[in-house]
mmCIF file of C-alpha atoms and ligand atoms in Angstrom:
data_model
loop_
_atom_site.group_PDB
_atom_site.id
_atom_site.type_symbol
_atom_site.label_atom_id
_atom_site.label_comp_id
_atom_site.label_asym_id
_atom_site.label_seq_id
_atom_site.Cartn_x
_atom_site.Cartn_y
_atom_site.Cartn_z
ATOM 1 C CA UNK Y 1 -7.020 16.302 -14.340
ATOM 2 C CA UNK Y 2 -9.061 18.080 -11.640
ATOM 3 C CA UNK Y 3 -12.508 17.999 -9.937
ATOM 4 C CA UNK Y 4 -13.877 20.554 -12.579
ATOM 5 C CA UNK Y 5 -13.019 18.152 -15.424
ATOM 6 C CA UNK Y 6 -14.372 15.253 -13.423
ATOM 7 C CA UNK Y 7 -17.743 17.041 -12.921
ATOM 8 C CA UNK Y 8 -17.826 17.958 -16.631
ATOM 9 C CA UNK Y 9 -17.259 14.348 -17.722
ATOM 10 C CA UNK Y 10 -19.808 13.190 -15.189
ATOM 11 C CA UNK Y 11 -22.284 15.668 -16.514
ATOM 12 C CA UNK Y 12 -21.876 14.389 -20.080
ATOM 13 C CA UNK Y 13 -22.457 10.826 -19.035
ATOM 14 C CA UNK Y 14 -24.895 10.883 -16.102
ATOM 15 C CA UNK Y 15 -25.982 14.325 -15.200
ATOM 16 C CA UNK Y 16 -25.188 16.219 -11.990
ATOM 17 C CA UNK Y 17 -23.291 14.265 -9.275
ATOM 18 C CA UNK Y 18 -24.607 14.035 -5.747
ATOM 19 C CA UNK Y 19 -21.104 14.290 -4.208
ATOM 20 C CA UNK Y 20 -17.394 14.108 -4.858
ATOM 21 C CA UNK Y 21 -14.971 11.930 -2.695
ATOM 22 C CA UNK Y 22 -11.354 11.407 -2.599
ATOM 23 C CA UNK Y 23 -9.109 8.731 -1.061
ATOM 24 C CA UNK Y 24 -5.221 8.675 -1.155
ATOM 25 C CA UNK Y 25 -2.345 6.443 -2.020
ATOM 26 C CA UNK Y 26 0.318 5.967 0.694
ATOM 27 C CA UNK Y 27 4.077 5.829 1.627
ATOM 28 C CA UNK Y 28 5.394 3.597 4.265
ATOM 29 C CA UNK Y 29 8.470 4.785 6.173
ATOM 30 C CA UNK Y 30 9.445 1.296 7.461
ATOM 31 C CA UNK Y 31 7.897 -2.093 8.189
ATOM 32 C CA UNK Y 32 7.447 -3.933 4.899
ATOM 33 C CA UNK Y 33 5.673 -7.215 4.392
ATOM 34 C CA UNK Y 34 5.033 -7.223 8.107
ATOM 35 C CA UNK Y 35 1.310 -6.491 7.948
ATOM 36 C CA UNK Y 36 0.225 -9.946 6.916
ATOM 37 C CA UNK Y 37 2.677 -11.300 9.474
ATOM 38 C CA UNK Y 38 0.832 -9.536 12.344
ATOM 39 C CA UNK Y 39 3.629 -6.967 12.800
ATOM 40 C CA UNK Y 40 3.720 -3.149 12.690
ATOM 41 C CA UNK Y 41 3.828 -0.719 9.804
ATOM 42 C CA UNK Y 42 4.424 2.966 9.695
ATOM 43 C CA UNK Y 43 2.591 4.444 6.692
ATOM 44 C CA UNK Y 44 1.304 7.884 5.838
ATOM 45 C CA UNK Y 45 -1.389 9.023 3.363
ATOM 46 C CA UNK Y 46 -0.178 11.162 0.441
ATOM 47 C CA UNK Y 47 -1.447 14.026 -1.585
ATOM 48 C CA UNK Y 48 -2.165 11.764 -4.500
ATOM 49 C CA UNK Y 49 -5.143 9.462 -4.794
ATOM 50 C CA UNK Y 50 -8.440 8.692 -6.529
ATOM 51 C CA UNK Y 51 -11.218 11.159 -6.824
ATOM 52 C CA UNK Y 52 -14.738 10.152 -7.785
ATOM 53 C CA UNK Y 53 -18.076 11.695 -8.558
ATOM 54 C CA UNK Y 54 -21.145 9.653 -7.662
ATOM 55 C CA UNK Y 55 -24.938 9.638 -7.829
ATOM 56 C CA UNK Y 56 -27.541 6.999 -6.950
ATOM 57 C CA UNK Y 57 -29.298 6.034 -10.210
ATOM 58 C CA UNK Y 58 -32.440 4.313 -8.881
ATOM 59 C CA UNK Y 59 -31.664 0.975 -10.688
ATOM 60 C CA UNK Y 60 -30.019 -2.205 -9.702
ATOM 61 C CA UNK Y 61 -27.033 -1.527 -11.997
ATOM 62 C CA UNK Y 62 -23.693 0.191 -11.696
ATOM 63 C CA UNK Y 63 -22.320 2.442 -14.468
ATOM 64 C CA UNK Y 64 -18.736 3.710 -14.029
ATOM 65 C CA UNK Y 65 -16.590 5.760 -16.252
ATOM 66 C CA UNK Y 66 -12.787 5.732 -15.808
ATOM 67 C CA UNK Y 67 -11.321 9.061 -17.018
ATOM 68 C CA UNK Y 68 -7.775 7.497 -17.100
ATOM 69 C CA UNK Y 69 -8.804 4.514 -19.200
ATOM 70 C CA UNK Y 70 -11.500 6.502 -21.028
ATOM 71 C CA UNK Y 71 -13.714 3.538 -20.694
ATOM 72 C CA UNK Y 72 -17.121 2.643 -19.236
ATOM 73 C CA UNK Y 73 -18.074 -0.430 -17.299
ATOM 74 C CA UNK Y 74 -21.617 -1.486 -16.511
ATOM 75 C CA UNK Y 75 -22.477 -4.368 -14.269
ATOM 76 C CA UNK Y 76 -25.143 -5.750 -11.979
ATOM 77 C CA UNK Y 77 -24.546 -6.309 -8.269
ATOM 78 C CA UNK Y 78 -24.989 -10.063 -7.750
ATOM 79 C CA UNK Y 79 -22.004 -12.405 -7.538
ATOM 80 C CA UNK Y 80 -22.582 -13.554 -11.114
ATOM 81 C CA UNK Y 81 -22.154 -10.023 -12.542
ATOM 82 C CA UNK Y 82 -18.297 -9.697 -12.286
ATOM 83 C CA UNK Y 83 -17.165 -7.174 -14.915
ATOM 84 C CA UNK Y 84 -14.570 -7.918 -17.571
ATOM 85 C CA UNK Y 85 -12.398 -4.790 -17.073
ATOM 86 C CA UNK Y 86 -9.832 -5.319 -14.498
ATOM 87 C CA UNK Y 87 -10.218 -1.852 -13.008
ATOM 88 C CA UNK Y 88 -13.942 -2.349 -12.606
ATOM 89 C CA UNK Y 89 -13.439 -5.582 -10.505
ATOM 90 C CA UNK Y 90 -12.167 -3.451 -7.659
ATOM 91 C CA UNK Y 91 -15.421 -1.411 -7.598
ATOM 92 C CA UNK Y 92 -17.546 -4.596 -8.104
ATOM 93 C CA UNK Y 93 -15.586 -6.311 -5.227
ATOM 94 C CA UNK Y 94 -16.302 -3.350 -2.871
ATOM 95 C CA UNK Y 95 -20.020 -3.495 -3.589
ATOM 96 C CA UNK Y 96 -20.045 -7.311 -3.024
ATOM 97 C CA UNK Y 97 -18.074 -7.125 0.130
ATOM 98 C CA UNK Y 98 -20.412 -4.464 1.504
ATOM 99 C CA UNK Y 99 -23.431 -6.626 0.708
ATOM 100 C CA UNK Y 100 -21.708 -9.656 2.442
ATOM 101 C CA UNK Y 101 -21.721 -7.543 5.591
ATOM 102 C CA UNK Y 102 -25.534 -7.419 5.430
ATOM 103 C CA UNK Y 103 -25.846 -3.869 4.034
ATOM 104 C CA UNK Y 104 -27.721 -2.949 0.811
ATOM 105 C CA UNK Y 105 -26.122 -0.859 -1.951
ATOM 106 C CA UNK Y 106 -28.388 0.173 -4.688
ATOM 107 C CA UNK Y 107 -27.379 1.143 -8.287
ATOM 108 C CA UNK Y 108 -25.294 4.203 -8.885
ATOM 109 C CA UNK Y 109 -23.407 6.120 -11.594
ATOM 110 C CA UNK Y 110 -19.820 7.213 -10.934
ATOM 111 C CA UNK Y 111 -16.777 8.653 -12.719
ATOM 112 C CA UNK Y 112 -13.270 8.761 -11.392
ATOM 113 C CA UNK Y 113 -9.711 9.635 -12.096
ATOM 114 C CA UNK Y 114 -6.491 9.023 -10.288
ATOM 115 C CA UNK Y 115 -3.192 10.871 -9.819
ATOM 116 C CA UNK Y 116 -1.511 8.128 -7.960
ATOM 117 C CA UNK Y 117 0.970 6.755 -10.523
ATOM 118 C CA UNK Y 118 -0.067 3.190 -11.362
ATOM 119 C CA UNK Y 119 2.344 0.392 -10.556
ATOM 120 C CA UNK Y 120 4.611 2.722 -8.537
ATOM 121 C CA UNK Y 121 3.952 0.948 -5.300
ATOM 122 C CA UNK Y 122 1.892 3.772 -3.888
ATOM 123 C CA UNK Y 123 -1.337 1.690 -3.572
ATOM 124 C CA UNK Y 124 -3.559 3.088 -6.330
ATOM 125 C CA UNK Y 125 -5.788 0.005 -5.911
ATOM 126 C CA UNK Y 126 -6.358 0.609 -2.182
ATOM 127 C CA UNK Y 127 -7.124 4.289 -3.001
ATOM 128 C CA UNK Y 128 -9.757 3.140 -5.513
ATOM 129 C CA UNK Y 129 -11.242 0.611 -3.054
ATOM 130 C CA UNK Y 130 -11.296 3.054 -0.197
ATOM 131 C CA UNK Y 131 -12.731 5.893 -2.309
ATOM 132 C CA UNK Y 132 -15.772 3.702 -3.340
ATOM 133 C CA UNK Y 133 -16.214 1.977 0.051
ATOM 134 C CA UNK Y 134 -16.256 5.508 1.712
ATOM 135 C CA UNK Y 135 -18.562 7.062 -0.863
ATOM 136 C CA UNK Y 136 -21.065 4.230 -0.823
ATOM 137 C CA UNK Y 137 -21.129 4.120 2.933
ATOM 138 C CA UNK Y 138 -21.851 7.832 2.893
ATOM 139 C CA UNK Y 139 -24.492 8.156 0.154
ATOM 140 C CA UNK Y 140 -26.475 5.154 1.357
ATOM 141 C CA UNK Y 141 -25.885 5.969 5.065
ATOM 142 C CA UNK Y 142 -24.887 2.294 5.671
ATOM 143 C CA UNK Y 143 -23.386 3.005 9.101
ATOM 144 C CA UNK Y 144 -20.128 1.111 8.435
ATOM 145 C CA UNK Y 145 -17.188 2.150 10.633
ATOM 146 C CA UNK Y 146 -13.828 3.220 9.221
ATOM 147 C CA UNK Y 147 -12.387 -0.198 10.347
ATOM 148 C CA UNK Y 148 -15.059 -1.956 8.290
ATOM 149 C CA UNK Y 149 -14.300 0.167 5.221
ATOM 150 C CA UNK Y 150 -10.612 -0.767 5.420
ATOM 151 C CA UNK Y 151 -11.328 -4.464 5.810
ATOM 152 C CA UNK Y 152 -13.875 -4.278 2.895
ATOM 153 C CA UNK Y 153 -11.026 -2.936 0.675
ATOM 154 C CA UNK Y 154 -8.698 -5.713 1.779
ATOM 155 C CA UNK Y 155 -11.325 -8.411 1.296
ATOM 156 C CA UNK Y 156 -11.917 -7.088 -2.243
ATOM 157 C CA UNK Y 157 -8.233 -7.763 -3.034
ATOM 158 C CA UNK Y 158 -8.436 -11.278 -1.490
ATOM 159 C CA UNK Y 159 -11.659 -12.283 -3.128
ATOM 160 C CA UNK Y 160 -12.046 -10.351 -6.331
ATOM 161 C CA UNK Y 161 -8.449 -9.454 -7.397
ATOM 162 C CA UNK Y 162 -6.588 -12.430 -6.053
ATOM 163 C CA UNK Y 163 -3.927 -10.709 -4.029
ATOM 164 C CA UNK Y 164 -3.716 -11.919 -0.422
ATOM 165 C CA UNK Y 165 -2.468 -8.560 0.792
ATOM 166 C CA UNK Y 166 -2.234 -7.288 4.383
ATOM 167 C CA UNK Y 167 -4.305 -4.383 5.830
ATOM 168 C CA UNK Y 168 -1.816 -1.621 5.604
ATOM 169 C CA UNK Y 169 -2.730 0.140 2.300
ATOM 170 C CA UNK Y 170 -6.497 0.267 2.834
ATOM 171 C CA UNK Y 171 -6.113 1.205 6.569
ATOM 172 C CA UNK Y 172 -3.957 4.241 5.853
ATOM 173 C CA UNK Y 173 -6.033 5.225 2.808
ATOM 174 C CA UNK Y 174 -9.075 5.426 5.182
ATOM 175 C CA UNK Y 175 -7.477 6.619 8.350
ATOM 176 C CA UNK Y 176 -4.687 8.866 7.144
ATOM 177 C CA UNK Y 177 -3.990 12.280 8.806
ATOM 178 C CA UNK Y 178 -2.255 15.283 7.505
ATOM 179 C CA UNK Y 179 1.374 15.596 8.749
ATOM 180 C CA UNK Y 180 1.146 12.321 10.597
ATOM 181 C CA UNK Y 181 2.332 8.848 10.154
ATOM 182 C CA UNK Y 182 0.351 6.065 11.566
ATOM 183 C CA UNK Y 183 1.806 3.373 13.604
ATOM 184 C CA UNK Y 184 -0.321 0.340 13.153
ATOM 185 C CA UNK Y 185 -0.222 -2.970 14.989
ATOM 186 C CA UNK Y 186 -1.620 -5.230 12.276
ATOM 187 C CA UNK Y 187 -2.498 -8.003 14.724
ATOM 188 C CA UNK Y 188 -4.799 -5.981 16.972
ATOM 189 C CA UNK Y 189 -5.462 -3.070 14.596
ATOM 190 C CA UNK Y 190 -4.624 -0.659 17.374
ATOM 191 C CA UNK Y 191 -2.992 2.473 16.049
ATOM 192 C CA UNK Y 192 -1.592 5.766 17.031
ATOM 193 C CA UNK Y 193 -0.653 8.803 14.967
ATOM 194 C CA UNK Y 194 2.972 9.875 15.047
ATOM 195 C CA UNK Y 195 3.858 13.499 14.167
ATOM 196 C CA UNK Y 196 6.333 13.537 11.236
ATOM 197 C CA UNK Y 197 8.119 16.685 10.551
ATOM 198 C CA UNK Y 198 11.869 15.956 10.389
ATOM 199 C CA UNK Y 199 13.415 19.405 10.505
ATOM 200 C CA UNK Y 200 16.401 19.507 8.132
ATOM 201 C CA UNK Y 201 15.294 16.550 6.115
ATOM 202 C CA UNK Y 202 13.059 15.804 3.157
ATOM 203 C CA UNK Y 203 11.187 12.636 2.260
ATOM 204 C CA UNK Y 204 11.277 11.969 -1.495
ATOM 205 C CA UNK Y 205 10.230 9.060 -3.729
ATOM 206 C CA UNK Y 206 12.312 8.033 -6.746
ATOM 207 C CA UNK Y 207 10.131 6.065 -9.182
ATOM 208 C CA UNK Y 208 12.086 3.517 -11.152
ATOM 209 C CA UNK Y 209 9.228 3.520 -13.702
ATOM 210 C CA UNK Y 210 9.502 -0.295 -14.019
ATOM 211 C CA UNK Y 211 6.991 -2.802 -12.891
ATOM 212 C CA UNK Y 212 8.079 -6.415 -13.349
ATOM 213 C CA UNK Y 213 5.051 -8.564 -13.901
ATOM 214 C CA UNK Y 214 6.040 -11.884 -12.527
ATOM 215 C CA UNK Y 215 4.348 -15.216 -12.972
ATOM 216 C CA UNK Y 216 2.780 -17.241 -10.200
ATOM 217 C CA UNK Y 217 1.779 -14.275 -7.988
ATOM 218 C CA UNK Y 218 5.010 -13.790 -6.101
ATOM 219 C CA UNK Y 219 3.339 -11.678 -3.442
ATOM 220 C CA UNK Y 220 1.077 -14.540 -2.435
ATOM 221 C CA UNK Y 221 4.048 -16.923 -2.546
ATOM 222 C CA UNK Y 222 5.852 -14.767 -0.018
ATOM 223 C CA UNK Y 223 2.883 -14.986 2.348
ATOM 224 C CA UNK Y 224 2.807 -18.746 1.958
ATOM 225 C CA UNK Y 225 6.393 -19.014 2.919
ATOM 226 C CA UNK Y 226 5.717 -17.063 6.148
ATOM 227 C CA UNK Y 227 2.779 -19.245 7.004
ATOM 228 C CA UNK Y 228 4.838 -22.439 6.338
ATOM 229 C CA UNK Y 229 7.420 -21.245 8.915
ATOM 230 C CA UNK Y 230 4.817 -20.352 11.467
ATOM 231 C CA UNK Y 231 3.300 -23.859 11.073
ATOM 232 C CA UNK Y 232 6.650 -25.454 11.682
ATOM 233 C CA UNK Y 233 7.385 -23.283 14.664
ATOM 234 C CA UNK Y 234 4.012 -24.134 16.225
ATOM 235 C CA UNK Y 235 4.857 -27.823 16.018
ATOM 236 C CA UNK Y 236 7.912 -27.100 18.135
ATOM 237 C CA UNK Y 237 5.899 -26.491 21.290
ATOM 238 C CA UNK Y 238 5.281 -22.840 20.498
ATOM 239 C CA UNK Y 239 1.482 -22.959 19.988
ATOM 240 C CA UNK Y 240 0.969 -19.329 20.838
ATOM 241 C CA UNK Y 241 2.986 -18.308 17.717
ATOM 242 C CA UNK Y 242 0.244 -17.238 15.298
ATOM 243 C CA UNK Y 243 2.211 -14.957 13.102
ATOM 244 C CA UNK Y 244 5.952 -14.394 12.449
ATOM 245 C CA UNK Y 245 5.549 -11.266 14.614
ATOM 246 C CA UNK Y 246 5.389 -13.647 17.580
ATOM 247 C CA UNK Y 247 8.511 -15.683 16.537
ATOM 248 C CA UNK Y 248 12.179 -15.082 17.502
ATOM 249 C CA UNK Y 249 15.385 -15.975 15.651
ATOM 250 C CA UNK Y 250 15.898 -18.851 18.130
ATOM 251 C CA UNK Y 251 12.559 -20.366 17.106
ATOM 252 C CA UNK Y 252 13.455 -19.999 13.493
ATOM 253 C CA UNK Y 253 16.769 -21.732 14.101
ATOM 254 C CA UNK Y 254 14.898 -24.704 15.706
ATOM 255 C CA UNK Y 255 13.083 -25.396 12.499
ATOM 256 C CA UNK Y 256 15.910 -24.745 10.082
ATOM 257 C CA UNK Y 257 16.027 -28.357 8.911
ATOM 258 C CA UNK Y 258 12.210 -28.624 8.548
ATOM 259 C CA UNK Y 259 11.591 -25.603 6.242
ATOM 260 C CA UNK Y 260 12.990 -24.817 2.800
ATOM 261 C CA UNK Y 261 16.023 -22.671 2.538
ATOM 262 C CA UNK Y 262 13.781 -20.125 0.781
ATOM 263 C CA UNK Y 263 11.164 -20.103 3.437
ATOM 264 C CA UNK Y 264 13.915 -19.687 6.109
ATOM 265 C CA UNK Y 265 15.228 -16.646 4.323
ATOM 266 C CA UNK Y 266 11.803 -15.110 3.989
ATOM 267 C CA UNK Y 267 11.121 -15.587 7.732
ATOM 268 C CA UNK Y 268 14.588 -14.218 8.632
ATOM 269 C CA UNK Y 269 13.766 -10.967 6.878
ATOM 270 C CA UNK Y 270 10.288 -10.556 8.526
ATOM 271 C CA UNK Y 271 11.555 -11.367 12.090
ATOM 272 C CA UNK Y 272 14.323 -8.751 11.561
ATOM 273 C CA UNK Y 273 11.922 -6.260 9.965
ATOM 274 C CA UNK Y 274 9.402 -6.358 12.959
ATOM 275 C CA UNK Y 275 12.265 -5.379 15.204
ATOM 276 C CA UNK Y 276 13.612 -2.804 12.844
ATOM 277 C CA UNK Y 277 10.381 -0.953 12.804
ATOM 278 C CA UNK Y 278 10.346 -0.784 16.655
ATOM 279 C CA UNK Y 279 13.960 0.450 16.704
ATOM 280 C CA UNK Y 280 13.152 3.088 14.006
ATOM 281 C CA UNK Y 281 10.057 4.349 15.994
ATOM 282 C CA UNK Y 282 12.188 4.639 19.228
ATOM 283 C CA UNK Y 283 14.760 6.606 17.076
ATOM 284 C CA UNK Y 284 11.977 8.802 15.660
ATOM 285 C CA UNK Y 285 10.822 9.773 19.114
ATOM 286 C CA UNK Y 286 14.284 11.029 19.862
ATOM 287 C CA UNK Y 287 14.528 12.860 16.630
ATOM 288 C CA UNK Y 288 17.524 10.560 15.697
ATOM 289 C CA UNK Y 289 17.048 10.390 11.973
ATOM 290 C CA UNK Y 290 20.459 8.870 11.426
ATOM 291 C CA UNK Y 291 19.348 5.710 12.999
ATOM 292 C CA UNK Y 292 16.016 5.836 11.176
ATOM 293 C CA UNK Y 293 17.919 6.097 7.977
ATOM 294 C CA UNK Y 294 20.283 3.223 8.844
ATOM 295 C CA UNK Y 295 17.229 1.046 9.533
ATOM 296 C CA UNK Y 296 15.876 1.962 6.127
ATOM 297 C CA UNK Y 297 19.037 0.821 4.447
ATOM 298 C CA UNK Y 298 18.953 -2.403 6.406
ATOM 299 C CA UNK Y 299 15.422 -2.990 5.247
ATOM 300 C CA UNK Y 300 16.492 -2.510 1.693
ATOM 301 C CA UNK Y 301 19.261 -5.041 2.054
ATOM 302 C CA UNK Y 302 16.785 -7.602 3.590
ATOM 303 C CA UNK Y 303 14.075 -7.035 0.936
ATOM 304 C CA UNK Y 304 16.765 -7.463 -1.793
ATOM 305 C CA UNK Y 305 18.763 -10.446 -0.403
ATOM 306 C CA UNK Y 306 16.457 -12.294 1.837
ATOM 307 C CA UNK Y 307 12.917 -11.490 0.769
ATOM 308 C CA UNK Y 308 14.007 -11.124 -2.872
ATOM 309 C CA UNK Y 309 11.403 -8.594 -3.908
ATOM 310 C CA UNK Y 310 13.816 -6.013 -5.273
ATOM 311 C CA UNK Y 311 15.220 -5.857 -8.823
ATOM 312 C CA UNK Y 312 18.171 -4.446 -10.615
ATOM 313 C CA UNK Y 313 16.746 -0.915 -11.161
ATOM 314 C CA UNK Y 314 15.725 -0.496 -7.416
ATOM 315 C CA UNK Y 315 19.061 -1.841 -6.161
ATOM 316 C CA UNK Y 316 20.703 0.653 -8.462
ATOM 317 C CA UNK Y 317 18.574 3.560 -7.032
ATOM 318 C CA UNK Y 318 19.533 2.314 -3.523
ATOM 319 C CA UNK Y 319 23.172 2.488 -4.472
ATOM 320 C CA UNK Y 320 22.680 6.005 -5.882
ATOM 321 C CA UNK Y 321 21.256 7.087 -2.528
ATOM 322 C CA UNK Y 322 24.402 5.818 -0.824
ATOM 323 C CA UNK Y 323 26.656 7.508 -3.401
ATOM 324 C CA UNK Y 324 24.977 10.868 -2.769
ATOM 325 C CA UNK Y 325 25.035 10.601 0.999
ATOM 326 C CA UNK Y 326 21.416 10.123 1.583
ATOM 327 C CA UNK Y 327 20.553 9.355 5.201
ATOM 328 C CA UNK Y 328 18.072 6.494 4.490
ATOM 329 C CA UNK Y 329 16.794 4.712 1.413
ATOM 330 C CA UNK Y 330 14.937 1.619 0.601
ATOM 331 C CA UNK Y 331 12.504 -0.105 -1.864
ATOM 332 C CA UNK Y 332 8.895 0.756 -0.737
ATOM 333 C CA UNK Y 333 5.766 -1.340 -0.893
ATOM 334 C CA UNK Y 334 5.222 -4.839 -2.274
ATOM 335 C CA UNK Y 335 8.315 -4.821 -4.595
ATOM 336 C CA UNK Y 336 9.299 -5.972 -8.043
ATOM 337 C CA UNK Y 337 9.397 -2.372 -9.255
ATOM 338 C CA UNK Y 338 8.022 0.990 -8.095
ATOM 339 C CA UNK Y 339 9.796 3.510 -5.950
ATOM 340 C CA UNK Y 340 12.445 3.904 -3.394
ATOM 341 C CA UNK Y 341 11.656 6.123 -0.374
ATOM 342 C CA UNK Y 342 14.565 8.454 0.630
ATOM 343 C CA UNK Y 343 15.176 10.444 3.743
ATOM 344 C CA UNK Y 344 17.563 13.171 2.575
ATOM 345 C CA UNK Y 345 19.226 16.115 4.379
ATOM 346 C CA UNK Y 346 18.113 19.343 2.883
ATOM 347 C CA UNK Y 347 21.619 20.265 1.843
ATOM 348 C CA UNK Y 348 22.213 17.095 -0.061
ATOM 349 C CA UNK Y 349 18.747 17.005 -1.838
ATOM 350 C CA UNK Y 350 19.558 18.916 -5.037
ATOM 351 C CA UNK Y 351 22.718 16.878 -5.760
ATOM 352 C CA UNK Y 352 21.011 13.583 -4.953
ATOM 353 C CA UNK Y 353 18.080 14.281 -7.279
ATOM 354 C CA UNK Y 354 20.079 15.648 -10.269
ATOM 355 C CA UNK Y 355 22.762 13.019 -9.833
ATOM 356 C CA UNK Y 356 20.377 10.041 -9.541
ATOM 357 C CA UNK Y 357 18.258 11.158 -12.334
ATOM 358 C CA UNK Y 358 21.267 11.387 -14.656
ATOM 359 C CA UNK Y 359 22.882 8.047 -13.409
ATOM 360 C CA UNK Y 360 19.624 6.118 -13.792
ATOM 361 C CA UNK Y 361 18.968 7.473 -17.263
ATOM 362 C CA UNK Y 362 22.552 6.663 -18.315
ATOM 363 C CA UNK Y 363 22.233 3.111 -17.057
ATOM 364 C CA UNK Y 364 18.643 2.194 -18.045
ATOM 365 C CA UNK Y 365 17.692 4.769 -20.586
ATOM 366 C CA UNK Y 366 14.601 5.668 -18.479
ATOM 367 C CA UNK Y 367 13.838 8.973 -16.924
ATOM 368 C CA UNK Y 368 12.869 8.182 -13.291
ATOM 369 C CA UNK Y 369 10.218 10.328 -11.749
ATOM 370 C CA UNK Y 370 10.592 12.155 -8.519
ATOM 371 C CA UNK Y 371 7.740 12.757 -5.948
ATOM 372 C CA UNK Y 372 8.141 14.892 -2.904
ATOM 373 C CA UNK Y 373 6.070 13.369 -0.090
ATOM 374 C CA UNK Y 374 3.276 15.433 1.449
ATOM 375 C CA UNK Y 375 1.576 13.554 4.232
ATOM 376 C CA UNK Y 376 -2.065 14.203 3.809
ATOM 377 C CA UNK Y 377 -5.581 13.248 4.946
ATOM 378 C CA UNK Y 378 -7.322 9.905 4.369
ATOM 379 C CA UNK Y 379 -10.630 9.262 2.630
ATOM 380 C CA UNK Y 380 -13.034 12.223 2.694
ATOM 381 C CA UNK Y 381 -16.006 13.957 0.985
ATOM 382 C CA UNK Y 382 -14.713 16.963 -0.797
ATOM 383 C CA UNK Y 383 -17.934 18.385 -2.220
HETATM 384 C C1 GLA S 401 1.506 -4.295 -0.690
HETATM 385 C C2 GLA S 401 0.351 -4.855 0.135
HETATM 386 C C3 GLA S 401 0.451 -4.484 1.603
HETATM 387 C C4 GLA S 401 1.844 -4.783 2.180
HETATM 388 C C5 GLA S 401 2.971 -4.287 1.266
HETATM 389 C C6 GLA S 401 4.304 -4.753 1.651
HETATM 390 O O1 GLA S 401 1.457 -2.856 -0.716
HETATM 391 O O2 GLA S 401 -0.885 -4.435 -0.290
HETATM 392 O O3 GLA S 401 -0.508 -5.130 2.353
HETATM 393 O O4 GLA S 401 1.981 -6.194 2.429
HETATM 394 O O5 GLA S 401 2.751 -4.690 -0.058
HETATM 395 O O6 GLA S 401 4.661 -4.129 2.977
#
């Protein structure tokens, strides 16, 4: 799909669009499940995302056509108007969250498509939220800042989707810059751009093409574990500890008998991961990609054994990376399926890709997908 097709479809349904906007998905080099723990993350926007065409329609209704689902949703803009289609809830949520901030959105027509693979852990949902937040802010001149747009996307997940996510995905989708990773302190929301051009290496994603739908919202459950450990640590005369980011392994040890074994493991991962990101950033500054890669492998082990968000397929892909001499590899994003992110020396790239594709197919009868990572710009108007 491309913008020409998007405009044609828009024309058929609603006439000529006022403007076209696009907002990307993301990768994250390291720093997983640290965002809602007040820690750091190191994401980059990618060259895949959501593109939408939009026009004010002079009513108090929203009409949206999804090219991917070949489906229309129509809904009003009050709290009682929540649409039935799950994809439309993201757009409805964005409208509601804008209104909650005292701004008025009027009715609009929109059509959109995505080329972020769904369920691959590349944040297609944040791309959708950011695209609409950015577009509505622009066409109605609402004067919302980029920070507000990211927070609107996150609040949409919390209040209209039911995922208590951190801020990473929406932030990078809005703020991303071509050729740069973004080092974000998720407690203060201070950030800086980090040039990323590892000479002699490639960054590549291998998509396991599995998404394990688990009951009882395991993502939210992980967050609750982290909060339970923080509450226990605070009782031990450490009132300044607001997030696991502020905690040490010594503090965790103090509360070992007061938290469940599961919560302990979760916190052990997060406290280690906060430090791993800092170590990886220091190594990046020196161009020491071997250390960056080693940290990525350590993150994978932690996500698999302590945080327990990996699965057989992703552990297998991680083993393939080791087998083919890849410098660094780990599961990326929330977990339970999706992609591994791999830092691979140029000379080893071809053998890694062909070997892994064949091994994975032989083991699971699935053709994994391969995406080269191109670090790209965040939300923008394209026409
Ligand atoms: C999902 C969430 C993010 C973050 C990652 C894990 O992508 O949306 O906020 O927590 O998982 O790092």
